[in-house]
Short mmCIF file of C-alpha atoms in Angstrom, two decimals:
data_model
loop_
_atom_site.label_atom_id
_atom_site.label_comp_id
_atom_site.label_asym_id
_atom_site.label_seq_id
_atom_site.Cartn_x
_atom_site.Cartn_y
_atom_site.Cartn_z
CA MET A 1 17.39 -37.22 -56.57
CA GLU A 2 20.98 -36.05 -56.46
CA THR A 3 21.83 -33.08 -54.24
CA THR A 4 23.92 -30.33 -55.82
CA LEU A 5 26.08 -27.70 -54.18
CA SER A 6 23.52 -25.05 -55.02
CA ASP A 7 20.98 -26.85 -52.83
CA ILE A 8 23.20 -26.59 -49.76
CA ASN A 9 22.61 -23.58 -47.52
CA LEU A 10 25.96 -22.10 -46.49
CA SER A 11 24.40 -20.68 -43.31
CA ASP A 12 23.27 -24.16 -42.24
CA ILE A 13 26.79 -25.49 -42.71
CA LYS A 14 28.23 -22.75 -40.51
CA ASN A 15 25.64 -23.40 -37.80
CA ASP A 16 26.39 -27.13 -37.85
CA VAL A 17 30.12 -26.46 -37.56
CA ARG A 18 29.58 -24.12 -34.60
CA LYS A 19 27.29 -26.66 -32.94
CA ASN A 20 29.81 -29.47 -33.36
CA LEU A 21 32.63 -27.29 -32.08
CA SER A 22 30.54 -26.28 -29.07
CA LEU A 23 29.70 -29.93 -28.27
CA ALA A 24 33.35 -30.91 -28.63
CA GLN A 25 34.39 -28.05 -26.36
CA LYS A 26 31.85 -29.01 -23.68
CA GLU A 27 32.94 -32.65 -23.86
CA GLN A 28 36.55 -31.55 -23.40
CA GLU A 29 35.56 -29.28 -20.47
CA ASN A 30 33.85 -32.17 -18.69
CA GLN A 31 36.98 -34.32 -18.93
CA SER A 32 39.16 -31.94 -16.92
CA LEU A 33 39.23 -30.25 -13.54
CA PHE A 34 39.36 -26.92 -15.35
CA THR A 35 36.87 -25.15 -17.57
CA VAL A 36 39.04 -23.57 -20.25
CA LYS A 37 37.79 -20.96 -22.71
CA THR A 38 39.13 -17.86 -24.37
CA ALA A 39 38.63 -14.60 -22.50
CA ASN A 40 36.17 -13.51 -25.19
CA ASP A 41 34.14 -16.71 -24.77
CA TRP A 42 33.94 -16.10 -21.02
CA ILE A 43 32.66 -12.59 -21.64
CA GLU A 44 30.11 -13.82 -24.20
CA GLU A 45 28.85 -16.38 -21.70
CA ALA A 46 28.69 -13.78 -18.91
CA LYS A 47 26.70 -11.43 -21.15
CA GLN A 48 23.87 -13.97 -21.13
CA THR A 49 23.53 -13.84 -17.34
CA PRO A 50 21.77 -10.99 -15.47
CA ILE A 51 23.68 -8.24 -13.67
CA PRO A 52 23.64 -9.00 -9.90
CA ASN A 53 21.21 -6.85 -7.93
CA MET A 54 21.95 -5.15 -4.63
CA LEU A 55 20.57 -6.97 -1.61
CA PHE A 56 22.02 -4.60 1.00
CA SER A 57 23.55 -1.53 -0.65
CA GLU A 58 27.10 -2.15 -1.86
CA PHE A 59 27.74 -4.54 1.02
CA TRP A 60 26.00 -7.63 -0.43
CA PHE A 61 24.95 -8.48 -3.99
CA GLU A 62 23.06 -11.40 -5.50
CA ASN A 63 25.07 -14.61 -6.05
CA GLU A 64 27.62 -13.73 -3.39
CA VAL A 65 28.76 -15.56 -0.27
CA CYS A 66 29.11 -12.69 2.20
CA ILE A 67 30.26 -12.57 5.82
CA LEU A 68 28.97 -10.08 8.41
CA PHE A 69 31.13 -10.09 11.52
CA ALA A 70 31.14 -8.17 14.81
CA ASP A 71 31.80 -8.57 18.51
CA THR A 72 29.14 -10.10 20.74
CA ASN A 73 26.10 -7.93 21.54
CA LEU A 74 26.71 -5.34 18.81
CA GLY A 75 23.54 -6.24 16.91
CA LYS A 76 24.56 -8.68 14.15
CA SER A 77 21.31 -10.62 14.42
CA ILE A 78 19.25 -7.42 14.59
CA LEU A 79 20.77 -6.14 11.35
CA ALA A 80 20.56 -9.55 9.66
CA VAL A 81 16.83 -9.89 10.40
CA GLN A 82 16.35 -6.31 9.17
CA ILE A 83 18.13 -7.22 5.91
CA ALA A 84 16.03 -10.38 5.53
CA ASN A 85 12.86 -8.38 6.13
CA SER A 86 13.94 -5.83 3.51
CA ILE A 87 14.63 -8.52 0.88
CA SER A 88 11.39 -10.38 1.61
CA LYS A 89 9.39 -7.20 0.95
CA GLY A 90 11.61 -5.70 -1.75
CA SER A 91 11.77 -2.45 0.21
CA SER A 92 14.93 -0.63 1.25
CA ILE A 93 16.12 0.09 4.78
CA LYS A 94 16.43 3.80 5.60
CA GLY A 95 19.87 4.96 4.48
CA PHE A 96 20.55 1.81 2.43
CA LYS A 97 19.66 0.51 -1.04
CA ILE A 98 18.11 -2.60 -2.59
CA SER A 99 17.60 -3.24 -6.31
CA ALA A 100 16.36 -6.85 -6.08
CA ASN A 101 12.67 -7.65 -6.26
CA ALA A 102 10.79 -9.07 -3.28
CA GLN A 103 11.63 -12.75 -2.87
CA LYS A 104 11.79 -15.62 -0.42
CA VAL A 105 14.60 -15.56 2.13
CA ALA A 106 15.45 -18.24 4.69
CA TYR A 107 16.91 -17.18 8.03
CA LEU A 108 18.66 -20.05 9.81
CA ASP A 109 18.51 -18.90 13.43
CA PHE A 110 20.83 -20.84 15.73
CA GLU A 111 20.90 -18.02 18.30
CA LEU A 112 17.40 -17.06 19.49
CA SER A 113 14.52 -19.10 20.82
CA ALA A 114 11.06 -18.49 19.38
CA LYS A 115 10.12 -16.47 22.49
CA GLN A 116 13.24 -14.31 22.27
CA PHE A 117 12.48 -13.67 18.61
CA GLU A 118 8.91 -12.73 19.53
CA ALA A 119 10.14 -10.29 22.19
CA ARG A 120 12.24 -8.38 19.64
CA TYR A 121 9.38 -8.00 17.19
CA SER A 122 6.47 -7.09 19.43
CA GLU A 123 5.53 -4.57 22.09
CA GLY A 124 5.70 -6.49 25.34
CA PHE A 125 4.49 -9.65 23.57
CA THR A 126 1.50 -7.78 22.09
CA ASN A 127 1.07 -5.82 18.83
CA HIS A 128 3.38 -8.15 16.93
CA TYR A 129 5.24 -7.04 13.81
CA VAL A 130 3.84 -8.65 10.64
CA PHE A 131 6.57 -10.12 8.44
CA SER A 132 6.09 -11.00 4.79
CA ASP A 133 5.28 -14.64 4.03
CA ASN A 134 8.49 -14.55 1.97
CA PHE A 135 10.41 -14.46 5.29
CA ILE A 136 11.09 -18.05 6.36
CA ARG A 137 12.77 -18.69 9.72
CA ALA A 138 14.27 -22.05 10.63
CA ASN A 139 16.00 -23.45 13.69
CA ILE A 140 17.15 -26.87 14.83
CA ASN A 141 14.41 -29.35 15.66
CA PRO A 142 15.52 -30.89 19.00
CA ASN A 143 13.34 -33.96 18.41
CA THR A 144 15.08 -34.95 15.19
CA ASP A 145 16.82 -38.33 15.18
CA ILE A 146 20.00 -38.08 13.13
CA PRO A 147 20.59 -41.22 11.05
CA LYS A 148 23.45 -43.32 12.42
CA ASN A 149 25.16 -43.69 9.07
CA ILE A 150 25.64 -39.93 8.55
CA SER A 151 27.59 -37.26 10.44
CA PHE A 152 25.85 -34.24 11.95
CA ASP A 153 27.65 -31.91 9.52
CA ASP A 154 26.52 -33.91 6.49
CA TYR A 155 22.97 -34.15 7.83
CA LEU A 156 22.92 -30.39 8.47
CA TYR A 157 23.97 -29.56 4.91
CA ALA A 158 21.53 -32.12 3.49
CA SER A 159 18.73 -30.51 5.54
CA ILE A 160 19.69 -27.05 4.28
CA GLU A 161 19.62 -28.31 0.68
CA LYS A 162 16.21 -29.89 1.22
CA MET A 163 14.86 -26.60 2.57
CA ILE A 164 16.30 -24.77 -0.45
CA THR A 165 14.57 -27.09 -2.92
CA ASP A 166 11.31 -27.41 -0.95
CA PHE A 167 10.80 -23.64 -0.75
CA GLY A 168 12.52 -22.62 -3.99
CA LEU A 169 14.97 -20.40 -2.10
CA LYS A 170 17.60 -18.10 -3.58
CA ILE A 171 18.54 -16.16 -0.42
CA LEU A 172 20.02 -17.78 2.69
CA ILE A 173 21.14 -16.10 5.94
CA VAL A 174 22.99 -18.19 8.54
CA ASP A 175 23.16 -16.97 12.16
CA ASN A 176 25.87 -17.95 12.90
CA ILE A 177 28.86 -19.65 11.30
CA THR A 178 30.11 -21.39 14.45
CA TYR A 179 27.09 -23.68 14.34
CA LEU A 180 28.09 -24.87 10.88
CA ARG A 181 31.64 -25.55 12.02
CA SER A 182 33.29 -24.69 15.33
CA ASP A 183 36.90 -25.67 14.58
CA MET A 184 37.90 -22.83 12.28
CA GLU A 185 41.12 -21.63 13.87
CA LYS A 186 43.16 -22.83 10.90
CA ALA A 187 42.67 -22.49 7.17
CA LYS A 188 42.43 -26.27 6.75
CA ASP A 189 39.42 -26.26 9.10
CA ALA A 190 37.71 -23.29 7.46
CA LEU A 191 38.22 -24.55 3.91
CA PRO A 192 35.63 -27.41 3.97
CA LEU A 193 32.95 -25.06 5.32
CA MET A 194 33.53 -22.39 2.70
CA LYS A 195 33.76 -25.00 -0.07
CA ASN A 196 30.36 -26.34 1.01
CA LEU A 197 28.83 -22.85 0.97
CA GLN A 198 30.34 -22.03 -2.43
CA LYS A 199 29.16 -25.41 -3.76
CA MET A 200 25.60 -24.72 -2.61
CA LYS A 201 25.77 -21.20 -4.03
CA ASN A 202 26.78 -22.46 -7.46
CA LYS A 203 24.43 -25.46 -7.46
CA TYR A 204 21.29 -23.51 -6.51
CA ASP A 205 22.22 -20.00 -7.70
CA LEU A 206 22.11 -18.74 -4.10
CA SER A 207 23.05 -15.55 -2.30
CA ILE A 208 24.37 -16.41 1.18
CA LEU A 209 25.01 -14.15 4.18
CA VAL A 210 26.84 -15.75 7.10
CA LEU A 211 27.20 -14.11 10.52
CA ALA A 212 30.44 -14.52 12.48
CA HIS A 213 31.91 -13.30 15.75
CA THR A 214 35.08 -11.34 16.42
CA PRO A 215 37.16 -11.91 19.54
CA LYS A 216 37.76 -8.98 21.88
CA ARG A 217 39.66 -6.41 19.88
CA ASP A 218 41.76 -3.30 20.41
CA MET A 219 39.28 -0.43 20.04
CA SER A 220 42.06 1.98 19.15
CA LYS A 221 42.60 0.20 15.82
CA PRO A 222 40.40 0.05 12.70
CA ILE A 223 38.48 -3.14 11.94
CA THR A 224 40.29 -5.40 9.44
CA ILE A 225 40.00 -8.93 8.07
CA ASN A 226 42.27 -10.03 10.93
CA ASP A 227 39.45 -9.38 13.42
CA ILE A 228 37.20 -12.24 12.34
CA GLN A 229 36.94 -15.13 14.79
CA GLY A 230 39.07 -18.11 13.84
CA SER A 231 40.96 -18.10 10.58
CA LYS A 232 41.08 -14.90 8.56
CA MET A 233 41.31 -17.28 5.61
CA LEU A 234 37.51 -17.43 5.83
CA ILE A 235 37.29 -14.08 4.08
CA ASN A 236 39.60 -15.28 1.32
CA PHE A 237 36.89 -17.77 0.36
CA THR A 238 34.06 -15.21 0.34
CA ASP A 239 32.91 -12.75 -2.30
CA SER A 240 32.28 -9.89 0.13
CA ALA A 241 32.44 -9.02 3.82
CA PHE A 242 31.42 -6.20 6.12
CA ALA A 243 31.59 -5.55 9.85
CA ILE A 244 29.81 -3.75 12.68
CA GLY A 245 31.90 -1.71 15.09
CA LYS A 246 31.02 0.11 18.30
CA SER A 247 31.92 3.75 18.74
CA TYR A 248 34.32 4.40 21.59
CA LYS A 249 32.98 7.94 21.84
CA ASP A 250 29.45 6.76 22.50
CA SER A 251 28.64 3.12 23.18
CA SER A 252 25.13 3.53 21.75
CA ILE A 253 26.52 4.24 18.26
CA ARG A 254 27.28 1.43 15.81
CA TYR A 255 29.17 1.84 12.57
CA ILE A 256 29.08 -0.39 9.48
CA LYS A 257 32.25 -0.82 7.42
CA GLN A 258 33.05 -2.54 4.12
CA ILE A 259 35.87 -5.07 4.49
CA LYS A 260 35.87 -6.87 1.12
CA GLN A 261 34.01 -6.32 -2.15
CA ARG A 262 34.17 -7.69 -5.69
CA ASN A 263 31.10 -6.27 -7.44
CA THR A 264 31.79 -2.64 -6.57
CA GLU A 265 34.45 -0.21 -5.44
CA GLU A 266 34.96 0.44 -1.74
CA LEU A 267 32.48 3.12 -0.69
CA TYR A 268 32.18 2.58 3.06
CA GLY A 269 35.73 2.00 4.19
CA TYR A 270 37.91 3.65 6.83
CA ASP A 271 37.15 7.19 5.67
CA ASN A 272 33.37 6.79 5.25
CA VAL A 273 31.67 4.36 7.63
CA ILE A 274 27.90 4.37 8.16
CA LEU A 275 26.66 5.46 11.59
CA CYS A 276 23.55 3.90 13.14
CA GLN A 277 21.77 3.49 16.44
CA ILE A 278 19.77 0.47 17.53
CA LEU A 279 16.20 1.60 18.10
CA LYS A 280 12.89 -0.10 18.69
CA GLU A 281 10.06 1.84 17.13
CA ASN A 282 6.82 0.23 18.26
CA ASN A 283 7.38 -3.46 17.54
CA PHE A 284 10.49 -3.69 15.33
CA LEU A 285 14.06 -3.68 16.66
CA SER A 286 16.38 -2.23 14.03
CA PHE A 287 19.47 -0.27 13.02
CA ASP A 288 18.56 3.36 12.42
CA PHE A 289 20.88 5.24 10.03
CA PHE A 290 21.79 8.81 10.97
CA ASP A 291 25.14 9.84 9.42
CA PHE A 292 28.52 9.02 7.85
CA ALA A 293 31.92 9.51 9.48
CA GLU A 294 35.57 8.53 9.40
CA GLU A 295 36.24 5.42 11.44
CA ARG A 296 39.09 7.11 13.32
CA GLU A 297 36.58 9.50 14.89
CA HIS A 298 35.06 6.53 16.73
CA LEU A 299 38.24 4.76 17.79
CA ARG A 300 39.89 5.04 21.18
CA THR A 301 42.66 7.64 20.91
CA ASN A 302 43.27 8.45 24.58
CA TYR A 303 42.73 5.71 27.13
CA ASP A 304 42.08 8.01 30.06
CA ASN A 305 40.23 11.12 29.03
CA GLU A 306 38.40 10.41 25.74
CA THR A 307 35.01 10.39 27.49
CA SER A 308 35.74 13.48 29.55
CA GLU A 309 36.85 15.31 26.39
CA LEU A 310 33.52 14.54 24.73
CA GLU A 311 31.60 15.70 27.80
CA THR A 312 33.68 18.87 27.95
CA GLY A 313 32.97 19.52 24.29
CA ILE A 314 29.21 19.07 24.82
CA ILE A 315 29.16 21.45 27.79
CA GLU A 316 31.29 24.09 26.07
CA LEU A 317 29.22 23.99 22.89
CA ALA A 318 25.97 24.23 24.85
CA LYS A 319 27.28 27.36 26.58
CA GLN A 320 28.82 28.92 23.48
CA LYS A 321 25.71 28.30 21.35
CA PRO A 322 22.77 28.12 23.74
CA GLN A 323 20.25 28.28 20.92
CA MET A 324 21.74 25.20 19.22
CA SER A 325 19.45 22.18 19.55
CA ILE A 326 20.55 19.00 21.26
CA ARG A 327 20.49 17.25 17.90
CA GLY A 328 22.64 20.04 16.47
CA ILE A 329 25.22 19.58 19.23
CA ALA A 330 25.16 15.82 18.64
CA LYS A 331 25.73 16.20 14.91
CA GLN A 332 28.60 18.66 15.33
CA LEU A 333 30.37 16.44 17.89
CA ILE A 334 29.57 13.21 16.00
CA THR A 335 27.58 11.61 18.79
CA ASN A 336 23.84 11.17 19.34
CA HIS A 337 21.24 13.37 20.98
CA SER A 338 20.62 10.87 23.79
CA LYS A 339 24.26 11.15 24.85
CA VAL A 340 24.12 14.96 24.72
CA GLY A 341 20.96 14.97 26.83
CA ARG A 342 22.56 12.67 29.43
CA VAL A 343 25.68 14.83 29.71
CA LEU A 344 23.68 18.06 30.06
CA ARG A 345 21.50 16.49 32.76
CA LYS A 346 24.56 15.05 34.50
CA HIS A 347 26.14 18.51 34.80
CA GLY A 348 22.92 20.25 35.78
CA ILE A 349 22.54 22.30 32.61
CA ILE A 350 19.32 20.43 31.87
CA LYS A 351 17.87 18.51 34.76
CA THR A 352 15.17 16.17 33.40
CA VAL A 353 14.22 14.23 30.30
CA GLU A 354 11.14 16.43 29.96
CA GLN A 355 13.34 19.52 29.86
CA VAL A 356 15.43 17.91 27.11
CA GLU A 357 12.27 17.53 25.03
CA GLN A 358 11.16 21.07 25.83
CA VAL A 359 14.54 22.47 24.83
CA GLU A 360 14.40 20.51 21.56
CA GLN A 361 11.02 22.06 20.78
CA LYS A 362 11.75 25.62 21.90
CA CYS A 363 15.49 26.06 21.40
CA SER A 364 15.05 28.33 18.40
CA THR A 365 13.00 30.87 20.38
CA ILE A 366 14.45 30.73 23.92
CA PRO A 367 16.70 33.70 24.82
CA LYS A 368 20.35 32.78 25.31
CA GLN A 369 20.56 33.48 29.06
CA LYS A 370 17.30 31.70 29.72
CA MET A 371 18.57 28.69 27.80
CA LEU A 372 21.63 28.44 30.04
CA ASP A 373 19.47 28.64 33.15
CA VAL A 374 17.21 25.72 32.16
#
């Protein structure tokens, strides 16, 4: 039977043409280093993918390679475990946000032994914190024999990929970057590492947080991309980055600052850093949010008398406003109540820890003169 034009569906013809054009375009894309499309085609393709969720407020989103850097002993690992715990349970950290659902997260721990990890998340090795089964921790197996025909770096990345596929992982935290590659002083040394991380991210649809050190820095200057250990080019190859700084006013205060972001505007930069203290409530060591501040308020501005100025301010405020609580003094002077209590005890205004607690409880009812005599 002969087919006539009336039997042909015009819609089918259009669909076939689009299909053939699409196949031709994909074939052309695969023959070049570049994937070339019109801007509108890129947007149409992007519209089919989900909007990235927050993993740690505006600091880290899904499908990003992110770097968290800080000086030694400022709590990078503490915050990173706290973030991993938050993601594994799908619950936010106080003062921060998460929009992603609970999911598996792998924490590659090249820093702590199992016993050190236990100590942080227990009360004297008893009453242990219970993590979600979504939280997977890994460290190097010292009994592993590395094949002779493969380098350690290649074997390390192959092992990471195997873990990703075995556990169906989408979230990876690496503590820390120097274990992946130690010679990162120059861009040419940092580039292979970051290319590997970006390759894994794209291949497995991962979100990766990498911890890095900073060398000793000038505490009178704000934290910048130049403070990361090794080549600052590292950050050029990442999607986002944030840092932990230590307050010069009070060494017990930490602040968290955005350094680079692509999925959001800068919200926690120089003029609005997040203030935290490291606390251990029962069996979980963590960053405890308590305020926002300008970074300059926590930088060294006078090498000789910054500390004495803070102490003077605490003493004067305690005398001027004797009914103000210790926490009130701390908030007004942008420090913490522990520091205020120490200064008042040091200068004999309050003599014991017990009196600090009593003053906190009774400050609203104690007469002014009596308050000064405590």
